[in-house]
PDB file of C-alpha atoms in Angstrom:
ATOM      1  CA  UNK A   1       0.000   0.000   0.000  1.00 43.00           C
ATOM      2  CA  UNK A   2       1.733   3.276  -0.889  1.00 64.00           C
ATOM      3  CA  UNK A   3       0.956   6.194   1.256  1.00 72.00           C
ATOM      4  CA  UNK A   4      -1.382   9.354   0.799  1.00 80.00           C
ATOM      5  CA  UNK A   5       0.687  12.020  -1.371  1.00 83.00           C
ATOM      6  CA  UNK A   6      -0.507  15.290  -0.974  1.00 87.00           C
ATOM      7  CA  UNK A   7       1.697  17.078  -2.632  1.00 92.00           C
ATOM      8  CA  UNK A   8       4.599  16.683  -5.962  1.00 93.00           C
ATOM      9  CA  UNK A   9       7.263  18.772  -7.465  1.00 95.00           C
ATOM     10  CA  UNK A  10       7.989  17.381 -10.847  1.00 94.00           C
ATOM     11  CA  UNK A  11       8.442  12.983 -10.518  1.00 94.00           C
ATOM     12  CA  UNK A  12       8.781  13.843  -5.994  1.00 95.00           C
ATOM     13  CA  UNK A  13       5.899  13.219  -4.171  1.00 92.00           C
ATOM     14  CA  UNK A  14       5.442  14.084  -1.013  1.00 92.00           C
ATOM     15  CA  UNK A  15       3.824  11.356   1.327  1.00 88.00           C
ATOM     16  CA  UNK A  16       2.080  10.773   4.871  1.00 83.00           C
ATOM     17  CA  UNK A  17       5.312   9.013   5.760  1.00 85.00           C
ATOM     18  CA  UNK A  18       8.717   9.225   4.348  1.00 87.00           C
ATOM     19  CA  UNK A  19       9.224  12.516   2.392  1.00 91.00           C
ATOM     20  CA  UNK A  20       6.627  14.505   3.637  1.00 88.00           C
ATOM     21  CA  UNK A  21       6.379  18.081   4.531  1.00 92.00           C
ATOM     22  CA  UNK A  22       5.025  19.839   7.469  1.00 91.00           C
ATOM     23  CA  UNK A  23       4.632  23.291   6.155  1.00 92.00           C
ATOM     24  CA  UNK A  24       4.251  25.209   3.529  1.00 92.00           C
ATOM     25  CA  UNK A  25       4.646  29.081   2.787  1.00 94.00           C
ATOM     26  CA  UNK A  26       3.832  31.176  -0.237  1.00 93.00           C
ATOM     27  CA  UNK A  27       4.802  34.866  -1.414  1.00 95.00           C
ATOM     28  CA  UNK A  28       3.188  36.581  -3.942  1.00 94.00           C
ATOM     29  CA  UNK A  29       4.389  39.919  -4.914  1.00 95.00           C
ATOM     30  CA  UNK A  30       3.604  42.556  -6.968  1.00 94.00           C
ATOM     31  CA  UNK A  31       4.466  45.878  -8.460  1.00 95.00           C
ATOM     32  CA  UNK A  32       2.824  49.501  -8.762  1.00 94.00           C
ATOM     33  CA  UNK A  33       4.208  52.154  -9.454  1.00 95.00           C
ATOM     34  CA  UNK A  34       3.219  55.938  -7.941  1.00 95.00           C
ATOM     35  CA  UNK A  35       2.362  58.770 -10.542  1.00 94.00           C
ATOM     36  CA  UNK A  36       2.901  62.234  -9.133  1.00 95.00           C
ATOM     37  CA  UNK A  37      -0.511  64.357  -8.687  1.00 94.00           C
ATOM     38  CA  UNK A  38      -0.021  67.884  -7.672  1.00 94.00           C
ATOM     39  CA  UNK A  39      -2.025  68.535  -4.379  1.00 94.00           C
ATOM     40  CA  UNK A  40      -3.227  65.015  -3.465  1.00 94.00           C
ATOM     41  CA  UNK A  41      -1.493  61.796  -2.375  1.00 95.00           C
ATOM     42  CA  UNK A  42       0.440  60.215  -5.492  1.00 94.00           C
ATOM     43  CA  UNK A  43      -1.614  57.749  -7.905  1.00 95.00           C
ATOM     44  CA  UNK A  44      -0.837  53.950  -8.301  1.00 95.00           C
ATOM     45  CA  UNK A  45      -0.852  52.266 -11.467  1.00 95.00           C
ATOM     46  CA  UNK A  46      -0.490  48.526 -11.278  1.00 94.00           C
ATOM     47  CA  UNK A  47       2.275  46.540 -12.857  1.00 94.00           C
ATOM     48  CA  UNK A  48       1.715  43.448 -12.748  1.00 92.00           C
ATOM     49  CA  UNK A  49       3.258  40.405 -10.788  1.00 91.00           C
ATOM     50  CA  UNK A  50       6.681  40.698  -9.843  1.00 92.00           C
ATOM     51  CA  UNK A  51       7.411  37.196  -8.049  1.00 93.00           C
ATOM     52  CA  UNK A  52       5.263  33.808  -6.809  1.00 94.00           C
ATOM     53  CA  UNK A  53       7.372  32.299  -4.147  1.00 95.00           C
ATOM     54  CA  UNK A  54       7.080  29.039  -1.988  1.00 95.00           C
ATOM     55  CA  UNK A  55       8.842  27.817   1.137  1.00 96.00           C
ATOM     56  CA  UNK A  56       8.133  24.174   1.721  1.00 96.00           C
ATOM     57  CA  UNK A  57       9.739  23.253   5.246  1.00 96.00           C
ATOM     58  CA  UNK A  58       9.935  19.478   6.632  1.00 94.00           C
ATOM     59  CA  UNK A  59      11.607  16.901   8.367  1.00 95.00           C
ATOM     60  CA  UNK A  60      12.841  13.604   7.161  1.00 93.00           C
ATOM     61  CA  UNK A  61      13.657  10.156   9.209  1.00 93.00           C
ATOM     62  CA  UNK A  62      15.450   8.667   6.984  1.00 89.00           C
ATOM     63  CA  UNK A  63      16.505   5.800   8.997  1.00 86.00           C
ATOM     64  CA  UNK A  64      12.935   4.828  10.131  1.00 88.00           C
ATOM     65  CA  UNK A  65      10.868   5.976   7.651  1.00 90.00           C
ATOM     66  CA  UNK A  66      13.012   6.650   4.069  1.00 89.00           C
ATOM     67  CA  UNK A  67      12.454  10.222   1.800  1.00 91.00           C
ATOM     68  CA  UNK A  68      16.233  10.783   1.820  1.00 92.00           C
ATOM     69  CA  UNK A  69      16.744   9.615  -1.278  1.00 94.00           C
ATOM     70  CA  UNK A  70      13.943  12.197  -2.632  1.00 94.00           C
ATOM     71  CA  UNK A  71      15.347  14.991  -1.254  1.00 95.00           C
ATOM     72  CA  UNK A  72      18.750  14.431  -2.977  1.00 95.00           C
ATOM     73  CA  UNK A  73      16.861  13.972  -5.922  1.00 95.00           C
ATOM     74  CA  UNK A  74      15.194  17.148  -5.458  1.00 96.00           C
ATOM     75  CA  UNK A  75      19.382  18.451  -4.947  1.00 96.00           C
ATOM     76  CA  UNK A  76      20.101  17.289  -8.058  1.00 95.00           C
ATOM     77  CA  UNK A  77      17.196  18.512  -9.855  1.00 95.00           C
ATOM     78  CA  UNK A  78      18.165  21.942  -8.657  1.00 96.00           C
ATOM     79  CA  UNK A  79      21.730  21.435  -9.593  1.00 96.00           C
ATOM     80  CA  UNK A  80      20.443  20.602 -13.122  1.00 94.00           C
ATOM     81  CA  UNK A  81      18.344  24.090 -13.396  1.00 93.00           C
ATOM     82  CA  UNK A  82      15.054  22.347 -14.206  1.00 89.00           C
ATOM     83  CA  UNK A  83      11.832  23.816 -13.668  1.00 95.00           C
ATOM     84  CA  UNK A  84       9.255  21.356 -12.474  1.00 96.00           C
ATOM     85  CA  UNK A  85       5.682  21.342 -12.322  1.00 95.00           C
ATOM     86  CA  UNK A  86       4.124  21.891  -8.659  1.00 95.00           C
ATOM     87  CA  UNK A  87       1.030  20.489  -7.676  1.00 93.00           C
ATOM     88  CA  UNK A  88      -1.276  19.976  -4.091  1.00 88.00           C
ATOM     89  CA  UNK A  89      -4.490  19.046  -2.556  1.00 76.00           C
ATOM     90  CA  UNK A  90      -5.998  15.833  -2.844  1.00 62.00           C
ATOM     91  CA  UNK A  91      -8.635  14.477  -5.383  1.00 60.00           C
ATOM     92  CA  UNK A  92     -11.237  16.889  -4.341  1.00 68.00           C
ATOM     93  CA  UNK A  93      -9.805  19.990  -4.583  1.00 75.00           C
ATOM     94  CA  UNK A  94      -5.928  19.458  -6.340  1.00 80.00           C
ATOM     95  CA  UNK A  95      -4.065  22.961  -6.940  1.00 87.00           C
ATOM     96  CA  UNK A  96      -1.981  23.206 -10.082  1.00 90.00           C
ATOM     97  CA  UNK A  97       0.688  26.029  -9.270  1.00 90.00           C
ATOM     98  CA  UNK A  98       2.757  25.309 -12.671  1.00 93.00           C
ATOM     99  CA  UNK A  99       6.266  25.354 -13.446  1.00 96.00           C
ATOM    100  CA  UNK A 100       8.489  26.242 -10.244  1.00 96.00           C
ATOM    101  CA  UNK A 101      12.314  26.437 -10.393  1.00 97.00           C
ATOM    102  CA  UNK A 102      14.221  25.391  -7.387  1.00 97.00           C
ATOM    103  CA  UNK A 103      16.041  28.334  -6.042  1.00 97.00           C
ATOM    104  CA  UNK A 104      17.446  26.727  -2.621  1.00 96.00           C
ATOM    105  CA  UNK A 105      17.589  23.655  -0.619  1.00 97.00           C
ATOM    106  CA  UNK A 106      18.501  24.118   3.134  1.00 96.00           C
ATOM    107  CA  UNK A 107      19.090  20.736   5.285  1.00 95.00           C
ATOM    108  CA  UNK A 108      19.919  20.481   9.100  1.00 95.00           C
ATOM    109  CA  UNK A 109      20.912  17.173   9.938  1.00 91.00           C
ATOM    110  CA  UNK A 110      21.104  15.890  12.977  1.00 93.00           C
ATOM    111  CA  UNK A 111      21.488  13.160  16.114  1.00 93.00           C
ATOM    112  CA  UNK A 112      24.433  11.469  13.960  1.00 90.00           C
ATOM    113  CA  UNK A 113      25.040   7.632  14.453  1.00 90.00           C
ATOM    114  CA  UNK A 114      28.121   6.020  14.766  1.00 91.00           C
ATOM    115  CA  UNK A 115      28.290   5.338  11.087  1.00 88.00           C
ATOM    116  CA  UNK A 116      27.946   9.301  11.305  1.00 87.00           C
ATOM    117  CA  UNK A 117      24.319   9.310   9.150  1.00 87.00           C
ATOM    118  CA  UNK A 118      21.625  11.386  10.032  1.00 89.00           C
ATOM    119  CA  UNK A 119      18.863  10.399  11.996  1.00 92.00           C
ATOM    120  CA  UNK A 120      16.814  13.281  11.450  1.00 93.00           C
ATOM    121  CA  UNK A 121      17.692  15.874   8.429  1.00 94.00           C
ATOM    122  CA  UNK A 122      15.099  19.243   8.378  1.00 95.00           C
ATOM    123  CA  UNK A 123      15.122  21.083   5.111  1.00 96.00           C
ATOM    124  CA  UNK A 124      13.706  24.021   3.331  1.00 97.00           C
ATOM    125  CA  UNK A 125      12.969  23.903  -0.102  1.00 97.00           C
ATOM    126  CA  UNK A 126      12.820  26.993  -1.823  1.00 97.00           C
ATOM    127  CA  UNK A 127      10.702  27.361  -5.086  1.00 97.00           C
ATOM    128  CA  UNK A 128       9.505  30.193  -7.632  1.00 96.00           C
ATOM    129  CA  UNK A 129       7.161  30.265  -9.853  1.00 96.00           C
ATOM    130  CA  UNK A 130       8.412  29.763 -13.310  1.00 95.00           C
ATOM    131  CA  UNK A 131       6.879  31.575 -16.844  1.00 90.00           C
ATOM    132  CA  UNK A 132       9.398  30.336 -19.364  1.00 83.00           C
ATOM    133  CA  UNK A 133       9.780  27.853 -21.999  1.00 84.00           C
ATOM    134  CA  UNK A 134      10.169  24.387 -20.490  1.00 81.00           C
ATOM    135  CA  UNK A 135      12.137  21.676 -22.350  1.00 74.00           C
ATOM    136  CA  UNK A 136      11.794  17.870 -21.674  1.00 62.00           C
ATOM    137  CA  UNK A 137      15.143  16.832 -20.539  1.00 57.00           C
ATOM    138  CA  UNK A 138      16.603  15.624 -17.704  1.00 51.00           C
ATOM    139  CA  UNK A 139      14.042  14.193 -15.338  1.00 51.00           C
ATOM    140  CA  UNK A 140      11.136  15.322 -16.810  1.00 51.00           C
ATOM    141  CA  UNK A 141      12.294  13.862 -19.964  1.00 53.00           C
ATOM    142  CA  UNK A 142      13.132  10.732 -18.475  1.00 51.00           C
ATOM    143  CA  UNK A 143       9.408  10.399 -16.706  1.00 51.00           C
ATOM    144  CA  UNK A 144       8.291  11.557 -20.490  1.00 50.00           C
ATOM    145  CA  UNK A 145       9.729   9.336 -22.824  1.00 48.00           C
ATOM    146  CA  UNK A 146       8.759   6.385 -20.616  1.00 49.00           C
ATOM    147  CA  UNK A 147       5.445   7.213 -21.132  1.00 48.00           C
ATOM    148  CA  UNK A 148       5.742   7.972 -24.792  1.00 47.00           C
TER     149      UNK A 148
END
């Protein structure tokens, strides 16, 4: 039985158990601009989104319960410059977010056995929202060309 995923960036799901997440933050900025008005407060004209920015903040057991080897693939993924697509909910009410590139992964690992690996690892992934072109290579080409 696999577990509930409630969330995926690109071919990484996150599950109940083993790489899951326990919080998630967004940012969504935008721009105006102020247009000088003589005797009155300054007008705004709106320029548009500037930024769409998400934090997603967890904490692995890798020992007990796996989603190590996730993470590093999310590592590489970022090393590789790919945008992914970024998707949440569940089956009743999914959210499409679209094509996020991976701007940052943070990990604290900790309580270190005496093969010196990493009980516990927290991490921060950092994502923004993506507008480009996306090409199919790398893992998203891989996932791809199986199914085609």
């Amino acid at each position: 039985m696999t577990n509930p995923v409630s969330m995926a960036l690109g071919p990484f799901a996150f599950e109940a158990i083993g790489f899951h997440y326990d919080g998630l933050s967004r940012s969504v900025n935008t721009s105006w601009s102020d247009i000088e008005v003589a005797q009155r407060l300054n007008a705004q004209q709106w320029l548009g989104p500037t930024s769409d920015e998400v934090t997603i903040k967890g904490v692995l057991f890798p020992f007990e319960f796996g989603g190590q080897d996730s993470l590093d693939g999310v590592i590489s993924a970022a090393e590789a410059g790919e945008p992914l697509m970024f998707v949440g909910g569940d089956a009743a009410a999914g959210m499409v977010y679209g094509y996020h590139t991976i701007q940052g992964v943070e990990e604290d690992r900790s309580f270190i056995d005496r093969a010196g690996v990493a009980r516990r690892n927290a991490y921060q992934i950092k994502l923004k929202r993506y507008e480009g072109e996306v090409e199919a290579s790398g893992v998203v080409g891989s996932l791809l060309s199986l199914l085609g």
